[in-house]
Amino acid sequence: MPQIDDETGLRLAFAVAKRALGHGNHPFGCVLAGPDGEVLLEAENALFPDRDMTAHAERLLATAASKKYEPKYLAECTMFTSAEPCAMCSGAVYWVGIGRVVYGLSEARLKTMTGDHDENPTLSLPCRTVFAAGQRKVEVIGPLLEDEAAEQHKGVWD
């Protein structure tokens, strides 16, 4: 199977984010692709119905990945995510050993869209900063297709 390219992977994540919005959650989604490009897992934001503020798509995917795959394998995998992982999610990605992250919407731009919203009190801490504090390398690509990623958030945070 051919390697999945970054834009295709992101657009898959955008589709998951759109599905999350359709399920009454915020438009965040991600997919995990294996070294051969096969989509292994996907996760969408799941704040509601339980009001779990830690149920970010990336954290949920990292948890599922850690239960299913060994860190050595995850080091060869890519997480494609509709928005830059927050500090919590970056920590989860790091701890499970995912080797590469490609994101659409930057945390900085997301903050300009959400403002001081109770359901998304954005942390201004780039994922690169979190990963750089660790002992394991995590490759980061992004923001990529940022305008397309931002479109999903129009009107959501008003």
mmCIF file of C-alpha atoms in Angstrom:
data_model
loop_
_atom_site.group_PDB
_atom_site.id
_atom_site.type_symbol
_atom_site.label_atom_id
_atom_site.label_comp_id
_atom_site.label_asym_id
_atom_site.label_seq_id
_atom_site.Cartn_x
_atom_site.Cartn_y
_atom_site.Cartn_z
ATOM 1 C CA MET A 1 0.000 0.000 0.000
ATOM 2 C CA PRO A 2 1.424 3.441 -0.866
ATOM 3 C CA GLN A 3 2.389 5.872 1.885
ATOM 4 C CA ILE A 4 -0.418 8.308 2.694
ATOM 5 C CA ASP A 5 0.560 11.893 1.891
ATOM 6 C CA ASP A 6 0.160 14.638 4.489
ATOM 7 C CA GLU A 7 -2.670 16.505 2.790
ATOM 8 C CA THR A 8 -4.715 13.325 2.291
ATOM 9 C CA GLY A 9 -4.144 12.344 5.914
ATOM 10 C CA LEU A 10 -5.219 15.768 7.127
ATOM 11 C CA ARG A 11 -8.352 15.715 5.023
ATOM 12 C CA LEU A 12 -9.254 12.371 6.597
ATOM 13 C CA ALA A 13 -8.825 14.039 10.007
ATOM 14 C CA PHE A 14 -11.001 16.962 8.855
ATOM 15 C CA ALA A 15 -13.740 14.465 7.931
ATOM 16 C CA VAL A 16 -13.562 12.963 11.432
ATOM 17 C CA ALA A 17 -13.748 16.482 12.900
ATOM 18 C CA LYS A 18 -16.836 17.195 10.806
ATOM 19 C CA ARG A 19 -18.381 13.991 12.120
ATOM 20 C CA ALA A 20 -17.622 15.106 15.696
ATOM 21 C CA LEU A 21 -19.515 18.335 15.048
ATOM 22 C CA GLY A 22 -22.415 16.290 13.714
ATOM 23 C CA HIS A 23 -22.372 14.314 16.966
ATOM 24 C CA GLY A 24 -22.757 17.526 18.984
ATOM 25 C CA ASN A 25 -19.086 17.961 19.845
ATOM 26 C CA HIS A 26 -16.423 20.429 18.832
ATOM 27 C CA PRO A 27 -14.877 19.956 15.384
ATOM 28 C CA PHE A 28 -11.664 18.136 16.273
ATOM 29 C CA GLY A 29 -10.623 14.823 14.801
ATOM 30 C CA CYS A 30 -7.566 12.745 14.099
ATOM 31 C CA VAL A 31 -6.413 9.547 12.457
ATOM 32 C CA LEU A 32 -3.413 7.320 13.025
ATOM 33 C CA ALA A 33 -1.661 5.944 9.968
ATOM 34 C CA GLY A 34 0.787 3.080 10.093
ATOM 35 C CA PRO A 35 4.192 3.070 8.396
ATOM 36 C CA ASP A 36 2.608 1.682 5.204
ATOM 37 C CA GLY A 37 -0.064 4.392 5.097
ATOM 38 C CA GLU A 38 -2.922 2.223 6.326
ATOM 39 C CA VAL A 39 -5.366 4.077 8.584
ATOM 40 C CA LEU A 40 -5.223 2.205 11.885
ATOM 41 C CA LEU A 41 -7.409 4.273 14.210
ATOM 42 C CA GLU A 42 -9.456 7.429 14.299
ATOM 43 C CA ALA A 43 -10.917 9.512 17.089
ATOM 44 C CA GLU A 44 -13.175 12.514 17.385
ATOM 45 C CA ASN A 45 -13.661 15.035 20.155
ATOM 46 C CA ALA A 46 -15.948 13.563 22.813
ATOM 47 C CA LEU A 47 -16.596 16.351 25.320
ATOM 48 C CA PHE A 48 -20.310 15.589 25.287
ATOM 49 C CA PRO A 49 -22.439 13.964 26.608
ATOM 50 C CA ASP A 50 -20.268 13.340 29.689
ATOM 51 C CA ARG A 51 -18.579 16.780 29.778
ATOM 52 C CA ASP A 52 -15.181 15.088 29.862
ATOM 53 C CA MET A 53 -12.827 18.024 29.334
ATOM 54 C CA THR A 54 -9.964 15.568 28.676
ATOM 55 C CA ALA A 55 -11.789 13.800 25.840
ATOM 56 C CA HIS A 56 -9.819 15.532 23.110
ATOM 57 C CA ALA A 57 -9.550 13.546 19.897
ATOM 58 C CA GLU A 58 -5.765 13.282 20.098
ATOM 59 C CA ARG A 59 -5.750 12.078 23.706
ATOM 60 C CA LEU A 60 -8.424 9.493 22.945
ATOM 61 C CA LEU A 61 -6.508 8.256 19.919
ATOM 62 C CA ALA A 62 -3.241 8.083 21.882
ATOM 63 C CA THR A 63 -4.934 6.029 24.597
ATOM 64 C CA ALA A 64 -6.446 3.628 22.071
ATOM 65 C CA ALA A 65 -3.112 3.337 20.233
ATOM 66 C CA SER A 66 -1.206 2.546 23.431
ATOM 67 C CA LYS A 67 -3.606 -0.296 24.209
ATOM 68 C CA LYS A 68 -3.317 -1.805 20.734
ATOM 69 C CA TYR A 69 0.264 -1.226 19.529
ATOM 70 C CA GLU A 70 3.788 -1.382 20.912
ATOM 71 C CA PRO A 71 5.795 1.869 21.219
ATOM 72 C CA LYS A 72 8.378 0.597 18.716
ATOM 73 C CA TYR A 73 5.632 0.309 16.093
ATOM 74 C CA LEU A 74 3.995 3.628 17.060
ATOM 75 C CA ALA A 75 7.344 5.376 16.551
ATOM 76 C CA GLU A 76 6.871 4.646 12.833
ATOM 77 C CA CYS A 77 3.276 5.931 12.763
ATOM 78 C CA THR A 78 1.807 9.349 11.949
ATOM 79 C CA MET A 79 -1.039 11.103 13.712
ATOM 80 C CA PHE A 80 -2.932 13.407 11.371
ATOM 81 C CA THR A 81 -4.970 15.865 13.401
ATOM 82 C CA SER A 82 -7.318 18.670 12.439
ATOM 83 C CA ALA A 83 -5.740 21.033 14.979
ATOM 84 C CA GLU A 84 -2.415 21.270 16.774
ATOM 85 C CA PRO A 85 -2.368 19.000 19.823
ATOM 86 C CA CYS A 86 -2.704 20.926 23.089
ATOM 87 C CA ALA A 87 -0.193 20.431 25.905
ATOM 88 C CA MET A 88 -2.219 17.550 27.378
ATOM 89 C CA CYS A 89 -2.568 15.785 24.044
ATOM 90 C CA SER A 90 1.064 16.400 23.131
ATOM 91 C CA GLY A 91 2.035 14.732 26.387
ATOM 92 C CA ALA A 92 -0.169 11.750 25.554
ATOM 93 C CA VAL A 93 1.311 11.480 22.043
ATOM 94 C CA TYR A 94 4.802 11.626 23.515
ATOM 95 C CA TRP A 95 4.145 9.037 26.235
ATOM 96 C CA VAL A 96 2.667 6.445 23.872
ATOM 97 C CA GLY A 97 5.526 6.967 21.429
ATOM 98 C CA ILE A 98 3.842 8.187 18.235
ATOM 99 C CA GLY A 99 6.729 9.315 16.031
ATOM 100 C CA ARG A 100 5.149 11.911 13.776
ATOM 101 C CA VAL A 101 2.350 14.495 14.035
ATOM 102 C CA VAL A 102 0.829 16.445 11.143
ATOM 103 C CA TYR A 103 -1.701 19.107 12.094
ATOM 104 C CA GLY A 104 -3.951 21.585 10.313
ATOM 105 C CA LEU A 105 -4.998 24.475 12.557
ATOM 106 C CA SER A 106 -2.356 25.984 14.840
ATOM 107 C CA GLU A 107 -3.057 26.405 18.549
ATOM 108 C CA ALA A 108 -2.357 30.139 18.170
ATOM 109 C CA ARG A 109 -4.941 30.574 15.412
ATOM 110 C CA LEU A 110 -7.453 28.411 17.259
ATOM 111 C CA LYS A 111 -7.120 30.733 20.255
ATOM 112 C CA THR A 112 -8.027 33.731 18.068
ATOM 113 C CA MET A 113 -11.189 31.866 17.041
ATOM 114 C CA THR A 114 -12.254 30.531 20.451
ATOM 115 C CA GLY A 115 -11.348 33.545 22.561
ATOM 116 C CA ASP A 116 -12.037 32.900 26.228
ATOM 117 C CA HIS A 117 -14.577 30.130 25.632
ATOM 118 C CA ASP A 118 -15.375 28.014 28.710
ATOM 119 C CA GLU A 119 -15.234 24.802 26.684
ATOM 120 C CA ASN A 120 -11.838 25.548 25.138
ATOM 121 C CA PRO A 121 -9.567 27.589 27.422
ATOM 122 C CA THR A 122 -6.687 27.270 24.950
ATOM 123 C CA LEU A 123 -3.197 26.712 26.334
ATOM 124 C CA SER A 124 -0.654 28.820 24.447
ATOM 125 C CA LEU A 125 1.988 26.111 24.390
ATOM 126 C CA PRO A 126 3.018 24.804 20.967
ATOM 127 C CA CYS A 127 3.274 21.035 20.637
ATOM 128 C CA ARG A 128 6.847 21.440 19.385
ATOM 129 C CA THR A 129 7.763 22.949 22.765
ATOM 130 C CA VAL A 130 6.219 20.025 24.640
ATOM 131 C CA PHE A 131 7.926 17.454 22.420
ATOM 132 C CA ALA A 132 11.288 19.266 22.632
ATOM 133 C CA ALA A 133 11.213 18.829 26.421
ATOM 134 C CA GLY A 134 11.218 15.055 26.027
ATOM 135 C CA GLN A 135 13.925 12.496 25.413
ATOM 136 C CA ARG A 136 12.282 11.018 22.326
ATOM 137 C CA LYS A 137 12.047 12.798 18.976
ATOM 138 C CA VAL A 138 8.581 13.523 17.598
ATOM 139 C CA GLU A 139 8.556 14.964 14.089
ATOM 140 C CA VAL A 140 6.002 17.762 13.639
ATOM 141 C CA ILE A 141 4.573 19.111 10.383
ATOM 142 C CA GLY A 142 2.160 22.008 10.564
ATOM 143 C CA PRO A 143 0.259 24.111 10.337
ATOM 144 C CA LEU A 144 -0.754 22.665 6.987
ATOM 145 C CA LEU A 145 -3.992 23.409 5.095
ATOM 146 C CA GLU A 146 -4.692 25.828 7.940
ATOM 147 C CA ASP A 147 -7.403 27.861 6.193
ATOM 148 C CA GLU A 148 -9.243 24.649 5.349
ATOM 149 C CA ALA A 149 -8.894 23.491 8.958
ATOM 150 C CA ALA A 150 -10.157 26.834 10.266
ATOM 151 C CA GLU A 151 -13.313 26.640 8.144
ATOM 152 C CA GLN A 152 -14.659 23.879 10.393
ATOM 153 C CA HIS A 153 -14.625 26.235 13.388
ATOM 154 C CA LYS A 154 -16.537 29.146 11.861
ATOM 155 C CA GLY A 155 -19.576 29.897 13.990
ATOM 156 C CA VAL A 156 -18.798 27.167 16.542
ATOM 157 C CA TRP A 157 -17.302 29.400 19.236
ATOM 158 C CA ASP A 158 -19.684 32.393 18.967
#
